[in-house]
Coordinates of C-alpha atoms and ligand atoms in Angstrom, one line a residue:
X1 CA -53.7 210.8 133.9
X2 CA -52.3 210.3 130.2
X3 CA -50.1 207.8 128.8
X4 CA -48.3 207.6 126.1
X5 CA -48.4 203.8 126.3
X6 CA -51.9 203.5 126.6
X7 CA -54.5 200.9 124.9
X8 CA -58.1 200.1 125.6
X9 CA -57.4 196.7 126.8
X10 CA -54.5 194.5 127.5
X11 CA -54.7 190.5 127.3
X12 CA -52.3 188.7 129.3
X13 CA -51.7 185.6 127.1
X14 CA -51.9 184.7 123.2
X15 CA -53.0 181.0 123.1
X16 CA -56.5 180.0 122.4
X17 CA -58.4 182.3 124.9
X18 CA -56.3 185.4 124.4
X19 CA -56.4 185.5 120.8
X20 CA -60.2 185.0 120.6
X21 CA -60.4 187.4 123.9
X22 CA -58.7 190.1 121.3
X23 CA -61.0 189.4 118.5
X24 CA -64.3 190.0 120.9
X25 CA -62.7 192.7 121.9
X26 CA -61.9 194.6 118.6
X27 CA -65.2 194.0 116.9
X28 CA -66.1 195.8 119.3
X29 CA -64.2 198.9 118.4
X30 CA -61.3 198.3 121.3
X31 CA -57.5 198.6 121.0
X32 CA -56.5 196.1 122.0
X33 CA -52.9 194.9 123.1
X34 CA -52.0 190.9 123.5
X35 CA -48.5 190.0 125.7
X36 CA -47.6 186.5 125.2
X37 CA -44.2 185.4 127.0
X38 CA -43.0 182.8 124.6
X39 CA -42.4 183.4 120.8
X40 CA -44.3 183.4 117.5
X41 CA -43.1 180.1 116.3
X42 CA -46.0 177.9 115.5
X43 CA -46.5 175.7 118.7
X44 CA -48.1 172.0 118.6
X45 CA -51.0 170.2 121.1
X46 CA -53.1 167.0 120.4
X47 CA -56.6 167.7 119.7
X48 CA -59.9 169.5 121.2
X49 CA -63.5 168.8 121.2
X50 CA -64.7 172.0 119.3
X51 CA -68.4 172.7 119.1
X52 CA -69.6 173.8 116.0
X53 CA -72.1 176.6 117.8
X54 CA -74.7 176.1 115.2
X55 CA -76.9 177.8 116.9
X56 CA -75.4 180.9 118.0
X57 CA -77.2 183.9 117.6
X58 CA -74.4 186.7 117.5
X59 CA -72.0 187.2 114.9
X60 CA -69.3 186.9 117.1
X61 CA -70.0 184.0 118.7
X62 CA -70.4 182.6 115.3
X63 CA -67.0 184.0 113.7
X64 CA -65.5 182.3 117.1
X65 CA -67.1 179.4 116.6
X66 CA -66.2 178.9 112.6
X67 CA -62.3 180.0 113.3
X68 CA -62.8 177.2 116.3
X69 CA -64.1 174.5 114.8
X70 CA -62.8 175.0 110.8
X71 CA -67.1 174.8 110.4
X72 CA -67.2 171.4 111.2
X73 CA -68.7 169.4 113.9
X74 CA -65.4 167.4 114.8
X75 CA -62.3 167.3 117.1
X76 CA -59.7 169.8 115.7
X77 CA -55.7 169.6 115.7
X78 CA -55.3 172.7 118.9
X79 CA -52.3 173.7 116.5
X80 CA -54.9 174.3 113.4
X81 CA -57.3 176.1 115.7
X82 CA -54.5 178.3 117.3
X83 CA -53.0 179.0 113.3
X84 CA -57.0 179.9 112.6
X85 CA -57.4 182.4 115.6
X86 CA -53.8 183.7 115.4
X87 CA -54.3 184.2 111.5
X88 CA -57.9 186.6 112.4
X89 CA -56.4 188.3 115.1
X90 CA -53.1 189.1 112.9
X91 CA -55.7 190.9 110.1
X92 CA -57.6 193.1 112.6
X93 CA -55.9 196.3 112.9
X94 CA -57.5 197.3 116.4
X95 CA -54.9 194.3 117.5
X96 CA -51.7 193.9 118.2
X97 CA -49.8 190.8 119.3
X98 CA -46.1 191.2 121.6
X99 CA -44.8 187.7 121.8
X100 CA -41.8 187.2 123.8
X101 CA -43.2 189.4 126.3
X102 CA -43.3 188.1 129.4
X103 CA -45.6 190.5 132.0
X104 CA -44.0 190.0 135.6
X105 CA -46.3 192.4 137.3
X106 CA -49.9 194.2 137.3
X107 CA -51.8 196.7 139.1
X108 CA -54.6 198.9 138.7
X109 CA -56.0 202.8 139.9
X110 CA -58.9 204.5 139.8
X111 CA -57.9 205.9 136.5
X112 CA -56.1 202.5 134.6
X113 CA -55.0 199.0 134.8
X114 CA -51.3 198.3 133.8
X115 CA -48.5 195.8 133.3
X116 CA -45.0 195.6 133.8
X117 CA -43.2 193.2 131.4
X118 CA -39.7 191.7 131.5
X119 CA -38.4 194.0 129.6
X120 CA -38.8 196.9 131.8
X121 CA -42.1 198.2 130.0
X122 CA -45.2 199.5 131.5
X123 CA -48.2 199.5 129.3
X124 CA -51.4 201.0 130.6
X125 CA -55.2 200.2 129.7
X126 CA -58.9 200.8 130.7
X127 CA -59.5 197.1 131.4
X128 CA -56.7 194.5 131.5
X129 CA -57.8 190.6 130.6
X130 CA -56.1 187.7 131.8
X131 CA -56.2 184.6 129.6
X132 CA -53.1 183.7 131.1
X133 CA -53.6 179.3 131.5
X134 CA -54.0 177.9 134.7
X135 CA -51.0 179.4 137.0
X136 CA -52.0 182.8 135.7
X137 CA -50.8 185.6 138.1
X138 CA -53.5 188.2 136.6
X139 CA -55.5 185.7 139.4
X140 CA -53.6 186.2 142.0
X141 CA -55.0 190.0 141.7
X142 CA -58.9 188.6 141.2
X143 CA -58.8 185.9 143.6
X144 CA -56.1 186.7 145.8
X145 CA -58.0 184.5 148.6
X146 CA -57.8 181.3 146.1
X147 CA -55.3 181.9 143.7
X148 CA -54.2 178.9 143.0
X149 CA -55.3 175.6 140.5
X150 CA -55.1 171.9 142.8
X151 CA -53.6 168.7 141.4
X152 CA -56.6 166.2 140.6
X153 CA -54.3 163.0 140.9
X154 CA -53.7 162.0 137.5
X155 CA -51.3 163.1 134.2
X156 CA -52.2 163.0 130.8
X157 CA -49.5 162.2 128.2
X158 CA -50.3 164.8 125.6
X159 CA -48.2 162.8 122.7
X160 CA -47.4 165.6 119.7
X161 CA -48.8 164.8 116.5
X162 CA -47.3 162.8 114.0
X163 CA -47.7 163.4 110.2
X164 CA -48.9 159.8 108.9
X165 CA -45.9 160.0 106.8
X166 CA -43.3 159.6 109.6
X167 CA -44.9 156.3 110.9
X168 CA -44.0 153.0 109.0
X169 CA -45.3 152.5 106.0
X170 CA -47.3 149.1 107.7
X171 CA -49.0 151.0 110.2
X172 CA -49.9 154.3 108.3
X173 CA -53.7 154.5 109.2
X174 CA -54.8 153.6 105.5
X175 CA -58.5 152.5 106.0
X176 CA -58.9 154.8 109.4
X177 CA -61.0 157.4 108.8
X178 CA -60.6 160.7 110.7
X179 CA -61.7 161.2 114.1
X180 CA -61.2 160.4 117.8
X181 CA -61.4 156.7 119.5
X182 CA -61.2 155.6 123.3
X183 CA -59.3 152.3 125.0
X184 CA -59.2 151.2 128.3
X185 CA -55.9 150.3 129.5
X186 CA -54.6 148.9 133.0
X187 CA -53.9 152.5 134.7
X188 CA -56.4 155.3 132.4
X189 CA -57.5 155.4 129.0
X190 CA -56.4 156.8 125.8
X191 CA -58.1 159.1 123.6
X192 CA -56.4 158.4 119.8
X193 CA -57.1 161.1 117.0
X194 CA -56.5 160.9 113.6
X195 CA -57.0 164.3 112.6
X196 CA -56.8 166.3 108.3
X197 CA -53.9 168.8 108.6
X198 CA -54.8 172.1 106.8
X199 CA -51.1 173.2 106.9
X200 CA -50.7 175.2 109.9
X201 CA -47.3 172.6 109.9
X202 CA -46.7 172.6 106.4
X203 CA -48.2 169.6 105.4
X204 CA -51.5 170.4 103.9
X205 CA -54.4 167.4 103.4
X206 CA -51.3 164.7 105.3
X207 CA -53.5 163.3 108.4
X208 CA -52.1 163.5 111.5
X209 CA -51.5 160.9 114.6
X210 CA -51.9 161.5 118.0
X211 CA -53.3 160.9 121.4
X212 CA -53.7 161.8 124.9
X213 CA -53.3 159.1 127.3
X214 CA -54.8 160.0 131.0
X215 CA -52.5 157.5 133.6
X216 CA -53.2 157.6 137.2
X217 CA -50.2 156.2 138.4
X218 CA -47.7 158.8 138.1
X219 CA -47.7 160.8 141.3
X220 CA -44.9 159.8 142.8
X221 CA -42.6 161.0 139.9
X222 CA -44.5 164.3 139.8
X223 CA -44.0 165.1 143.4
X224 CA -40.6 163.8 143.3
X225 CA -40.0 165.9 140.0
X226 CA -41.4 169.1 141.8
X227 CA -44.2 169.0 138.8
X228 CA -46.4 168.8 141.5
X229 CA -46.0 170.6 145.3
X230 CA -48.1 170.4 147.8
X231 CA -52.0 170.4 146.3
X232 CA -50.0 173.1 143.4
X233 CA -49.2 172.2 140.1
X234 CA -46.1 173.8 139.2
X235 CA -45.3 172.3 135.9
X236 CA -45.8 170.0 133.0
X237 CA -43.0 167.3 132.7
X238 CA -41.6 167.9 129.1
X239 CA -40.1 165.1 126.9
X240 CA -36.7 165.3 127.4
X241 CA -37.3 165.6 131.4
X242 CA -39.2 162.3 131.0
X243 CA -37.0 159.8 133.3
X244 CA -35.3 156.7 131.2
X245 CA -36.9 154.4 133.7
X246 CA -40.4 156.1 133.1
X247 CA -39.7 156.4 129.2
X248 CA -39.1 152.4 129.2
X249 CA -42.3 151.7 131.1
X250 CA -44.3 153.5 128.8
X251 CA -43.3 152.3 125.6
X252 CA -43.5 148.5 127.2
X253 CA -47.0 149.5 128.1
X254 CA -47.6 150.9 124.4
X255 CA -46.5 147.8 122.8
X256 CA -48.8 145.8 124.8
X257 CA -51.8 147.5 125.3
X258 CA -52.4 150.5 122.3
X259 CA -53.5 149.7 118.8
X260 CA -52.3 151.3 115.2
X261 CA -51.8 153.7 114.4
X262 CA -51.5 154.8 117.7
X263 CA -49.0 152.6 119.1
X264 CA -46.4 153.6 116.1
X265 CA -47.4 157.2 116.9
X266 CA -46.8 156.8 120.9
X267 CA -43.3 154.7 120.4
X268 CA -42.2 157.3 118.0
X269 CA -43.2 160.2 120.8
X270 CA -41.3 158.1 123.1
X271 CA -38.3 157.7 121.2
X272 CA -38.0 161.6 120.3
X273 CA -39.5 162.8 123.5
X274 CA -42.1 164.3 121.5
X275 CA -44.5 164.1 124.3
X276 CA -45.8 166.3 127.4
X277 CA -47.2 165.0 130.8
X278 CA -49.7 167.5 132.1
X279 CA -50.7 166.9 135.7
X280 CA -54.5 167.5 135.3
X281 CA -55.7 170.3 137.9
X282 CA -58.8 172.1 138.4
X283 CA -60.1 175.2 140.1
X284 CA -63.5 176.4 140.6
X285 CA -63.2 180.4 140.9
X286 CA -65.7 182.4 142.8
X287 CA -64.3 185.4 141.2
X288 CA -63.9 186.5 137.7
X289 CA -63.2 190.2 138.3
X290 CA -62.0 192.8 140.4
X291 CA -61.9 196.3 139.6
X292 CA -60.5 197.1 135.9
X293 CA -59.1 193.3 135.8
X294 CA -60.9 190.0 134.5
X295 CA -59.6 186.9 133.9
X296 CA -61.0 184.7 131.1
X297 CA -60.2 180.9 129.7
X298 CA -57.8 178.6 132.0
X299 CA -57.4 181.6 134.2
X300 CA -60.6 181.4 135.4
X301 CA -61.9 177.9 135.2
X302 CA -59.9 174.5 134.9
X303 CA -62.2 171.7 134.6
X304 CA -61.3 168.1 134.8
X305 CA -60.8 167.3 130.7
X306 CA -63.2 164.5 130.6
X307 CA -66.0 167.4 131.1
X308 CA -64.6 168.8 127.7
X309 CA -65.8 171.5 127.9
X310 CA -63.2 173.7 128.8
X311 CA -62.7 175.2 125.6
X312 CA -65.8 175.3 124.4
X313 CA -67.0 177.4 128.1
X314 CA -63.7 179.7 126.7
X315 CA -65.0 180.6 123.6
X316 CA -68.4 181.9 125.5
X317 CA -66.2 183.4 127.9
X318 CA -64.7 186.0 125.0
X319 CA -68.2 186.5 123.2
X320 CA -69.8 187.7 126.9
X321 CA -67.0 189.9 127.2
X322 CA -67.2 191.5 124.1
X323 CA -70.6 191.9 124.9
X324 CA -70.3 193.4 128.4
X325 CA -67.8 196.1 126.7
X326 CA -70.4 197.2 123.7
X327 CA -71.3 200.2 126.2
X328 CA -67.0 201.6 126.0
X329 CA -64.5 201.6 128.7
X330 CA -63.8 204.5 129.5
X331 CA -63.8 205.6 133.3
X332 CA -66.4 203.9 135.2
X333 CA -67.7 202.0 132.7
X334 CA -65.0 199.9 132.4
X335 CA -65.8 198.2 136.0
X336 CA -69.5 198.3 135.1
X337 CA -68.5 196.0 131.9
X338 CA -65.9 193.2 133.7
X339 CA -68.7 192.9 136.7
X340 CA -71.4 192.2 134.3
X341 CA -68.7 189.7 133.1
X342 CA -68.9 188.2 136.1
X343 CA -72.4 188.2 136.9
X344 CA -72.9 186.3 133.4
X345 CA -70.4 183.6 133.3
X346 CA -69.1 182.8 137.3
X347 CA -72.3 180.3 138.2
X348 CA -71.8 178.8 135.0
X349 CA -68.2 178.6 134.4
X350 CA -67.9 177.3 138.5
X351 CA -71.2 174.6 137.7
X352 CA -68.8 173.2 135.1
X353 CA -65.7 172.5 137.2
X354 CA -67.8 171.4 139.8
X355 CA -69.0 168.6 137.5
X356 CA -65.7 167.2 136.4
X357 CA -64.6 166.7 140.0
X358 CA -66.9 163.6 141.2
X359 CA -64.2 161.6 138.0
X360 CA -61.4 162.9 139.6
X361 CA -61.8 161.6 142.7
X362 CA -62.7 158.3 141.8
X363 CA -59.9 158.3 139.0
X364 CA -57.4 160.3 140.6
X365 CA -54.3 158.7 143.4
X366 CA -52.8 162.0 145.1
Ligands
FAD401 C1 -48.9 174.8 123.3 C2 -50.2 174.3 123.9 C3 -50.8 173.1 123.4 C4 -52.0 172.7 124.0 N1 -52.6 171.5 123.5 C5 -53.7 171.1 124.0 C6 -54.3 169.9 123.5 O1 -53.8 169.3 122.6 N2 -55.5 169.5 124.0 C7 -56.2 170.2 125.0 O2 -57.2 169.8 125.5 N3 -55.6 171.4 125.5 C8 -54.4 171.8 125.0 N4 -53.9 173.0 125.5 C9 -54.6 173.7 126.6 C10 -55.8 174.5 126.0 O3 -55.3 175.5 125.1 C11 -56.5 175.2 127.1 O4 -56.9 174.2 128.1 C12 -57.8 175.9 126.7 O5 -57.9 176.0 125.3 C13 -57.8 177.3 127.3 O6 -56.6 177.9 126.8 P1 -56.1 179.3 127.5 O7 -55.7 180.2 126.3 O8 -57.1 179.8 128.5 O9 -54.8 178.8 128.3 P2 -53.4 178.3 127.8 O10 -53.6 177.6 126.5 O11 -52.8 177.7 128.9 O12 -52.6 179.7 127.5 C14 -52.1 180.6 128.4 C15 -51.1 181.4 127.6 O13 -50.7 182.5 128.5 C16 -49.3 182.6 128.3 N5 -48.8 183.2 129.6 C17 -48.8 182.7 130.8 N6 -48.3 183.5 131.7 C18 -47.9 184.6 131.1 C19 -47.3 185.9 131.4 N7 -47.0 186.1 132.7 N8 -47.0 186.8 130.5 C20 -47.3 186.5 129.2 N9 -47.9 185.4 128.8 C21 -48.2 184.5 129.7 C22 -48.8 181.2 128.1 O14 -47.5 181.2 127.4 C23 -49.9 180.7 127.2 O15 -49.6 181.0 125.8 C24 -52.7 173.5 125.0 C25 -52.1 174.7 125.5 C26 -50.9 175.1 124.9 C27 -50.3 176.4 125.4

């Protein structure tokens, strides 16, 4: 069968695992098409524990690693890594990126995989690659047995970063140096970051402020939100969702219990709602393929953060793949490649989850 509308591979999903799924991909010598349902505009997170990969031995892994990690051995700003990945995969002429693209629908022959997207569109490809986060409905089409991520019990406050700038001039973190630091507090801990921008948010060399504060004593407001049903997350609780009654808990908590910079940082979150509760989830797959489609990044494993290694399991993730497709994917081979995929990274990827899950439950109120 042709198509018109035909690529070697389509990527459900341009965040961190998508974009890096597309670079694998092209080096490779692939086409490769990436659908991401919201826009272009530059979008913000806290910060990630990036390995370096000093050690890797193939050139992709190590081009992965580099636009990861910025070459150093530190926590990055997610933002600077996504502006990094985006930045590569914007060069490579065997990519191209659809944002505000939303795919609604997927399916696959003996011939193709395809997609149709909001829009009415129907794109068709040898392999199609879901690195679609943790709802991702290219699983439901892997794992249609297990298809879904399960609420672990606890939220993390994910507060936006905060140019040092916009904090008072008293509690600017002047003798801080960059990096990450943990305190205990009455319900979770908080991991505070004080992290170099490189510009990605036009403010080049300014450090930024943030932190992600895990608190296990927020089901209630989930369930009762509908952020959480049943054992299924459904979705994160954005700032301007954020109760008043829950928004005046947490900034009495901050003022008691968080040291500067980060309690200027979290009481200016607070007061702009420039903060996101994520319900922590996880899901151990025991599929990562079926047929023509694969599923890569959050889509395939979510792993309690306090394992961090989420990220760092996504990055191999892309390199196998890449590897697995060095042979083409034309006809056969393409479900030759994504089961060789599986075969390298399921026991793996399903050892790490399984780790993480022991905190949970002793963290964790459901
Ligand atoms: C804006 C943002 C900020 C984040 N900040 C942090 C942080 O500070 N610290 C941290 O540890 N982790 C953060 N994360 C999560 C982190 O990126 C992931 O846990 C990890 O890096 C794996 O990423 P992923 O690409 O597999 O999944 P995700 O980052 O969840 O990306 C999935 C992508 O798929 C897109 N998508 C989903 N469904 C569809 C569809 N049907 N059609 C088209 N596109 C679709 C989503 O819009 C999203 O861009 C953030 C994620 C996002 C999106």
């Amino acid at each position: 069968m042709s198509h018109t509308n035909r690529t070697n591979a389509i990527v459900v999903g341009a965040s961190l695992s998508g974009l890096m799924t597309g670079i694998a991909l092209a080096r490779e010598g692939l086409t490769v098409t990436i659908l991401e349902k919201v826009g272009d505009e530059q979008r913000t997170g806290s910060g990630l524990q990036v390995s370096s990969g000093m050690f890797e031995t193939s050139k992709t892994a190590r081009l992965l690693r580099k636009l990861a990690s910025g070459g150093k051995k530190s926590v990055q700003l997610w933002s600077a890594i996504e502006y990094r990945l985006r930045r590569e995969a914007l060069s490579d002429p065997n990519i191209t990126i659809q944002y505000n693209t939303r795919v609604d629908a997927l399916g696959q022959d003996a011939d193709s995989a395809w997609v149709e997207t909001h829009d009415g569109n129907t794109l068709y490809s040898d392999i199609l690659i879901g690195a679609d986060g943790h709802r991702s409905l290219v699983r439901e089409h892997v794992a249609p047995h297990h298809p879904d991520a399960s609420y672990a019990g606890y939220i993390v406050w994910i507060i936006d970063t905060v140019s040092e700038d916009d904090l008072p001039l008293d509690q600017q973190p002047v003798k801080q140096r960059t990096g990450v630091q943990m305190f205990n507090g009455p319900n979770g801990f908080l991991f505070g970051n004080i992290l170099e921008s490189e510009g990605e948010l036009g403010d080049k060399g300014k450090r930024r402020v943030g932190c992600a504060w895990y608190d296990n004593s927020r089901s209630d407001i989930l369930y009762e939100l509908g952020c959480v049903q049943g054992d299924v997350v459904h979705h994160s609780l954005k700032g301007p969702d954020i109760p008043d009654e829950t928004i005046a808990e947490l900034k009495h908590l901050t003022r008691d219990i968080w040291p500067e910079p980060w309690k200027s940082a979290t009481l200016y979150a607070l007061e702009t709602r420039k903060l996101t509760g994520i319900p922590i989830k996880e899901y151990a797959p025991d599929k990562l393929a079926n047929g023509r489609i694969a599923i890569i990044g959050d889509a395939a494993h979510v792993p309690a953060p306090i394992t961090a290694s989420g990220f760092n399991e996504s990055v191999d993730d892309a390199v196998d793949l890449g590897k697995c497709v060095a042979k083409g994917v034309e006809g056969g081979d393409a479900i030759e490649a994504l089961d060789t995929y599986e075969s390298m990274r399921l026991n793996k990827v399903r050892q790490m989850v399984l780790s993480g899950k022991s905190f949970s439950r002793s963290f964790g109120r459901k």
